[in-house]
């Protein structure tokens, strides 16, 4: 059987609908009104970890997967829109901080090693759906700007990189603009 690892409700006129993702990488859309599975999509990944749905602006859903894959879909139809570029390899930041830990062993070079990309563990859209925060397994946080390019096609642009965090981060959320910081 499938194990659901994350779930969220839709927004706006889809507020009664539930979106869920299984650990094995199946994205499922449940209709509360019809009490059935409306549709499902195979994410083509070894493992899935998280999903996020946009607010009332754009109608997008993002799924965080193994090897840094973040796939974005249209919420109503689950039509595939794009996959974000992978983050830097997992040891990229650490190799600058502790180069002695990543020295070649036994005649191998760093270039010989297959890059390992950290999993996309948590996702959060801003209220407009134009910015996506992605937390990766190496504790890096990347902010992506999702601009509509030519022909309305999404063009992801890396807006900000926070390379690492010392402690564990368990979730992501954007603050509403009308909430004062204390």
PDB file of C-alpha atoms in Angstrom:
ATOM      1  CA  UNK A   1       0.000   0.000   0.000  1.00  0.00           C
ATOM      2  CA  UNK A   2       0.948   3.616  -0.469  1.00  0.00           C
ATOM      3  CA  UNK A   3       2.003   5.807   2.433  1.00  0.00           C
ATOM      4  CA  UNK A   4       1.043   9.454   2.214  1.00  0.00           C
ATOM      5  CA  UNK A   5       3.876  11.736   3.337  1.00  0.00           C
ATOM      6  CA  UNK A   6       2.265  15.155   2.832  1.00  0.00           C
ATOM      7  CA  UNK A   7      -1.179  16.596   2.135  1.00  0.00           C
ATOM      8  CA  UNK A   8      -2.739  20.016   1.685  1.00  0.00           C
ATOM      9  CA  UNK A   9      -6.082  21.514   0.728  1.00  0.00           C
ATOM     10  CA  UNK A  10      -6.571  23.527  -2.433  1.00  0.00           C
ATOM     11  CA  UNK A  11      -7.290  27.255  -2.449  1.00  0.00           C
ATOM     12  CA  UNK A  12     -10.211  29.365  -3.694  1.00  0.00           C
ATOM     13  CA  UNK A  13     -12.852  27.300  -5.501  1.00  0.00           C
ATOM     14  CA  UNK A  14     -10.705  24.177  -4.887  1.00  0.00           C
ATOM     15  CA  UNK A  15     -10.670  24.707  -1.099  1.00  0.00           C
ATOM     16  CA  UNK A  16     -12.664  21.501  -0.555  1.00  0.00           C
ATOM     17  CA  UNK A  17     -10.217  19.417  -2.577  1.00  0.00           C
ATOM     18  CA  UNK A  18      -7.302  17.563  -1.011  1.00  0.00           C
ATOM     19  CA  UNK A  19      -3.924  17.046  -2.651  1.00  0.00           C
ATOM     20  CA  UNK A  20      -1.602  14.382  -1.275  1.00  0.00           C
ATOM     21  CA  UNK A  21       1.681  12.771  -2.229  1.00  0.00           C
ATOM     22  CA  UNK A  22       2.941   9.289  -1.443  1.00  0.00           C
ATOM     23  CA  UNK A  23       6.496   8.467  -0.444  1.00  0.00           C
ATOM     24  CA  UNK A  24       6.850   6.460  -3.649  1.00  0.00           C
ATOM     25  CA  UNK A  25       6.111   9.552  -5.752  1.00  0.00           C
ATOM     26  CA  UNK A  26       2.427   9.546  -6.680  1.00  0.00           C
ATOM     27  CA  UNK A  27       0.566  12.863  -6.547  1.00  0.00           C
ATOM     28  CA  UNK A  28      -3.173  12.429  -5.886  1.00  0.00           C
ATOM     29  CA  UNK A  29      -6.081  14.894  -6.159  1.00  0.00           C
ATOM     30  CA  UNK A  30      -9.135  13.961  -4.051  1.00  0.00           C
ATOM     31  CA  UNK A  31     -12.485  15.692  -4.550  1.00  0.00           C
ATOM     32  CA  UNK A  32     -14.393  16.225  -1.292  1.00  0.00           C
ATOM     33  CA  UNK A  33     -17.614  17.026  -3.160  1.00  0.00           C
ATOM     34  CA  UNK A  34     -17.543  13.865  -5.245  1.00  0.00           C
ATOM     35  CA  UNK A  35     -15.795  11.790  -2.553  1.00  0.00           C
ATOM     36  CA  UNK A  36     -13.413  10.172  -4.987  1.00  0.00           C
ATOM     37  CA  UNK A  37      -9.964  10.389  -6.525  1.00  0.00           C
ATOM     38  CA  UNK A  38     -10.210  12.928  -9.335  1.00  0.00           C
ATOM     39  CA  UNK A  39      -6.782  12.313 -10.812  1.00  0.00           C
ATOM     40  CA  UNK A  40      -3.272  11.171 -10.023  1.00  0.00           C
ATOM     41  CA  UNK A  41       0.179  11.696 -11.509  1.00  0.00           C
ATOM     42  CA  UNK A  42       3.370   9.650 -11.264  1.00  0.00           C
ATOM     43  CA  UNK A  43       6.178  12.082 -10.320  1.00  0.00           C
ATOM     44  CA  UNK A  44       8.876   9.813 -11.833  1.00  0.00           C
ATOM     45  CA  UNK A  45      11.080   9.923  -8.767  1.00  0.00           C
ATOM     46  CA  UNK A  46      12.545   7.465  -6.286  1.00  0.00           C
ATOM     47  CA  UNK A  47      10.912   9.308  -3.378  1.00  0.00           C
ATOM     48  CA  UNK A  48       8.612  12.281  -2.756  1.00  0.00           C
ATOM     49  CA  UNK A  49       8.616  14.371   0.416  1.00  0.00           C
ATOM     50  CA  UNK A  50       6.363  17.413   0.242  1.00  0.00           C
ATOM     51  CA  UNK A  51       3.778  19.429  -1.660  1.00  0.00           C
ATOM     52  CA  UNK A  52       2.599  23.022  -1.609  1.00  0.00           C
ATOM     53  CA  UNK A  53      -0.350  24.736  -3.290  1.00  0.00           C
ATOM     54  CA  UNK A  54      -0.433  28.419  -4.224  1.00  0.00           C
ATOM     55  CA  UNK A  55      -2.739  30.911  -2.596  1.00  0.00           C
ATOM     56  CA  UNK A  56      -5.447  32.775  -4.449  1.00  0.00           C
ATOM     57  CA  UNK A  57      -3.126  34.092  -7.167  1.00  0.00           C
ATOM     58  CA  UNK A  58      -1.676  31.613  -9.649  1.00  0.00           C
ATOM     59  CA  UNK A  59      -3.035  28.082  -9.678  1.00  0.00           C
ATOM     60  CA  UNK A  60       0.089  25.984  -9.065  1.00  0.00           C
ATOM     61  CA  UNK A  61       1.133  22.953  -7.079  1.00  0.00           C
ATOM     62  CA  UNK A  62       4.753  22.000  -6.361  1.00  0.00           C
ATOM     63  CA  UNK A  63       6.049  18.579  -5.319  1.00  0.00           C
ATOM     64  CA  UNK A  64       9.443  18.128  -3.631  1.00  0.00           C
ATOM     65  CA  UNK A  65      11.274  14.924  -4.533  1.00  0.00           C
ATOM     66  CA  UNK A  66      14.569  13.027  -4.270  1.00  0.00           C
ATOM     67  CA  UNK A  67      17.726  14.298  -5.994  1.00  0.00           C
ATOM     68  CA  UNK A  68      16.601  17.920  -5.666  1.00  0.00           C
ATOM     69  CA  UNK A  69      13.697  17.565  -8.098  1.00  0.00           C
ATOM     70  CA  UNK A  70      10.824  20.032  -7.681  1.00  0.00           C
ATOM     71  CA  UNK A  71       8.018  19.487 -10.154  1.00  0.00           C
ATOM     72  CA  UNK A  72       5.318  22.110 -10.707  1.00  0.00           C
ATOM     73  CA  UNK A  73       1.798  21.396 -11.950  1.00  0.00           C
ATOM     74  CA  UNK A  74      -1.388  23.312 -12.712  1.00  0.00           C
ATOM     75  CA  UNK A  75      -3.653  22.754  -9.704  1.00  0.00           C
ATOM     76  CA  UNK A  76      -6.989  22.059 -11.396  1.00  0.00           C
ATOM     77  CA  UNK A  77      -5.780  19.595 -14.062  1.00  0.00           C
ATOM     78  CA  UNK A  78      -2.409  18.424 -12.647  1.00  0.00           C
ATOM     79  CA  UNK A  79      -0.942  19.386 -16.020  1.00  0.00           C
ATOM     80  CA  UNK A  80       2.861  19.317 -15.810  1.00  0.00           C
ATOM     81  CA  UNK A  81       4.358  22.817 -16.094  1.00  0.00           C
ATOM     82  CA  UNK A  82       8.064  22.452 -15.317  1.00  0.00           C
ATOM     83  CA  UNK A  83      10.819  20.990 -13.147  1.00  0.00           C
ATOM     84  CA  UNK A  84      13.023  23.487 -11.335  1.00  0.00           C
ATOM     85  CA  UNK A  85      16.779  23.272 -11.930  1.00  0.00           C
ATOM     86  CA  UNK A  86      18.564  21.066  -9.404  1.00  0.00           C
ATOM     87  CA  UNK A  87      20.330  22.780  -6.515  1.00  0.00           C
ATOM     88  CA  UNK A  88      24.124  22.600  -6.221  1.00  0.00           C
ATOM     89  CA  UNK A  89      25.366  19.100  -5.315  1.00  0.00           C
ATOM     90  CA  UNK A  90      25.007  18.248  -1.604  1.00  0.00           C
ATOM     91  CA  UNK A  91      28.695  18.551  -0.832  1.00  0.00           C
ATOM     92  CA  UNK A  92      29.107  21.821  -2.757  1.00  0.00           C
ATOM     93  CA  UNK A  93      28.803  24.178   0.230  1.00  0.00           C
ATOM     94  CA  UNK A  94      30.537  21.853   2.677  1.00  0.00           C
ATOM     95  CA  UNK A  95      33.565  21.462   0.386  1.00  0.00           C
ATOM     96  CA  UNK A  96      34.254  25.186   0.764  1.00  0.00           C
ATOM     97  CA  UNK A  97      33.904  25.079   4.547  1.00  0.00           C
ATOM     98  CA  UNK A  98      35.883  21.853   5.133  1.00  0.00           C
ATOM     99  CA  UNK A  99      37.981  21.040   2.033  1.00  0.00           C
ATOM    100  CA  UNK A 100      40.014  18.381   3.887  1.00  0.00           C
ATOM    101  CA  UNK A 101      36.881  16.234   4.174  1.00  0.00           C
ATOM    102  CA  UNK A 102      36.456  16.143   0.413  1.00  0.00           C
ATOM    103  CA  UNK A 103      40.018  15.473  -0.713  1.00  0.00           C
ATOM    104  CA  UNK A 104      40.346  12.763  -3.404  1.00  0.00           C
ATOM    105  CA  UNK A 105      40.959   9.250  -2.067  1.00  0.00           C
ATOM    106  CA  UNK A 106      42.933   6.461  -3.753  1.00  0.00           C
ATOM    107  CA  UNK A 107      43.823   8.396  -6.887  1.00  0.00           C
ATOM    108  CA  UNK A 108      40.230   9.395  -7.616  1.00  0.00           C
ATOM    109  CA  UNK A 109      39.459  13.004  -8.330  1.00  0.00           C
ATOM    110  CA  UNK A 110      36.508  15.079  -7.233  1.00  0.00           C
ATOM    111  CA  UNK A 111      35.451  15.211 -10.896  1.00  0.00           C
ATOM    112  CA  UNK A 112      35.165  11.363 -10.887  1.00  0.00           C
ATOM    113  CA  UNK A 113      32.484  11.383  -8.218  1.00  0.00           C
ATOM    114  CA  UNK A 114      28.865  11.378  -9.370  1.00  0.00           C
ATOM    115  CA  UNK A 115      27.145  14.447  -7.921  1.00  0.00           C
ATOM    116  CA  UNK A 116      24.523  13.795  -5.271  1.00  0.00           C
ATOM    117  CA  UNK A 117      21.735  16.334  -5.056  1.00  0.00           C
ATOM    118  CA  UNK A 118      19.930  16.895  -1.765  1.00  0.00           C
ATOM    119  CA  UNK A 119      16.245  16.013  -1.585  1.00  0.00           C
ATOM    120  CA  UNK A 120      13.643  18.806  -1.673  1.00  0.00           C
ATOM    121  CA  UNK A 121      12.140  18.277   1.788  1.00  0.00           C
ATOM    122  CA  UNK A 122       9.821  21.266   2.271  1.00  0.00           C
ATOM    123  CA  UNK A 123       8.129  23.773  -0.039  1.00  0.00           C
ATOM    124  CA  UNK A 124       6.107  26.948   0.404  1.00  0.00           C
ATOM    125  CA  UNK A 125       4.552  29.329  -2.110  1.00  0.00           C
ATOM    126  CA  UNK A 126       4.000  32.996  -1.290  1.00  0.00           C
ATOM    127  CA  UNK A 127       0.427  34.311  -1.436  1.00  0.00           C
ATOM    128  CA  UNK A 128       0.658  35.193  -5.138  1.00  0.00           C
ATOM    129  CA  UNK A 129       2.230  31.905  -6.233  1.00  0.00           C
ATOM    130  CA  UNK A 130       5.060  33.796  -7.922  1.00  0.00           C
ATOM    131  CA  UNK A 131       7.728  32.854  -5.352  1.00  0.00           C
ATOM    132  CA  UNK A 132       8.552  29.345  -4.154  1.00  0.00           C
ATOM    133  CA  UNK A 133      10.776  28.630  -1.138  1.00  0.00           C
ATOM    134  CA  UNK A 134      12.479  25.234  -1.253  1.00  0.00           C
ATOM    135  CA  UNK A 135      14.322  23.642   1.672  1.00  0.00           C
ATOM    136  CA  UNK A 136      16.774  20.910   0.714  1.00  0.00           C
ATOM    137  CA  UNK A 137      18.247  18.021   2.698  1.00  0.00           C
ATOM    138  CA  UNK A 138      21.627  19.743   3.037  1.00  0.00           C
ATOM    139  CA  UNK A 139      19.837  22.554   4.964  1.00  0.00           C
ATOM    140  CA  UNK A 140      20.080  25.019   2.091  1.00  0.00           C
ATOM    141  CA  UNK A 141      17.117  27.234   1.269  1.00  0.00           C
ATOM    142  CA  UNK A 142      16.544  28.477  -2.276  1.00  0.00           C
ATOM    143  CA  UNK A 143      13.949  31.079  -3.245  1.00  0.00           C
ATOM    144  CA  UNK A 144      12.663  30.776  -6.791  1.00  0.00           C
ATOM    145  CA  UNK A 145      10.841  33.455  -8.735  1.00  0.00           C
ATOM    146  CA  UNK A 146       8.306  31.946 -11.152  1.00  0.00           C
ATOM    147  CA  UNK A 147       7.720  34.530 -13.836  1.00  0.00           C
ATOM    148  CA  UNK A 148       5.482  34.034 -16.856  1.00  0.00           C
ATOM    149  CA  UNK A 149       7.734  34.188 -19.879  1.00  0.00           C
ATOM    150  CA  UNK A 150       6.926  34.185 -23.576  1.00  0.00           C
ATOM    151  CA  UNK A 151       3.675  32.463 -24.389  1.00  0.00           C
ATOM    152  CA  UNK A 152       2.729  32.331 -20.711  1.00  0.00           C
ATOM    153  CA  UNK A 153       5.293  29.594 -20.048  1.00  0.00           C
ATOM    154  CA  UNK A 154       6.811  29.681 -16.548  1.00  0.00           C
ATOM    155  CA  UNK A 155      10.409  30.823 -16.347  1.00  0.00           C
ATOM    156  CA  UNK A 156      12.037  29.930 -13.011  1.00  0.00           C
ATOM    157  CA  UNK A 157      14.715  32.329 -11.784  1.00  0.00           C
ATOM    158  CA  UNK A 158      16.828  31.754  -8.699  1.00  0.00           C
ATOM    159  CA  UNK A 159      16.070  34.800  -6.549  1.00  0.00           C
ATOM    160  CA  UNK A 160      18.019  34.050  -3.362  1.00  0.00           C
ATOM    161  CA  UNK A 161      20.258  31.324  -1.914  1.00  0.00           C
ATOM    162  CA  UNK A 162      20.691  30.730   1.799  1.00  0.00           C
ATOM    163  CA  UNK A 163      23.446  28.102   1.650  1.00  0.00           C
ATOM    164  CA  UNK A 164      23.053  26.408   5.003  1.00  0.00           C
ATOM    165  CA  UNK A 165      21.408  26.510   8.384  1.00  0.00           C
ATOM    166  CA  UNK A 166      23.022  25.223  11.551  1.00  0.00           C
ATOM    167  CA  UNK A 167      19.936  23.681  13.140  1.00  0.00           C
ATOM    168  CA  UNK A 168      17.064  21.605  11.840  1.00  0.00           C
ATOM    169  CA  UNK A 169      14.277  23.311   9.898  1.00  0.00           C
ATOM    170  CA  UNK A 170      10.946  21.493  10.021  1.00  0.00           C
ATOM    171  CA  UNK A 171       8.658  23.646   7.893  1.00  0.00           C
ATOM    172  CA  UNK A 172       8.458  26.717   5.675  1.00  0.00           C
ATOM    173  CA  UNK A 173       5.844  29.460   5.529  1.00  0.00           C
ATOM    174  CA  UNK A 174       5.574  32.979   4.172  1.00  0.00           C
ATOM    175  CA  UNK A 175       4.228  35.701   6.458  1.00  0.00           C
ATOM    176  CA  UNK A 176       1.298  37.687   5.176  1.00  0.00           C
ATOM    177  CA  UNK A 177       2.206  41.289   4.465  1.00  0.00           C
ATOM    178  CA  UNK A 178      -0.445  42.578   6.879  1.00  0.00           C
ATOM    179  CA  UNK A 179       1.033  40.678   9.867  1.00  0.00           C
ATOM    180  CA  UNK A 180       3.323  42.952  11.915  1.00  0.00           C
ATOM    181  CA  UNK A 181       6.667  41.525  13.006  1.00  0.00           C
ATOM    182  CA  UNK A 182       7.236  41.749  16.764  1.00  0.00           C
TER     183      UNK A 182
END
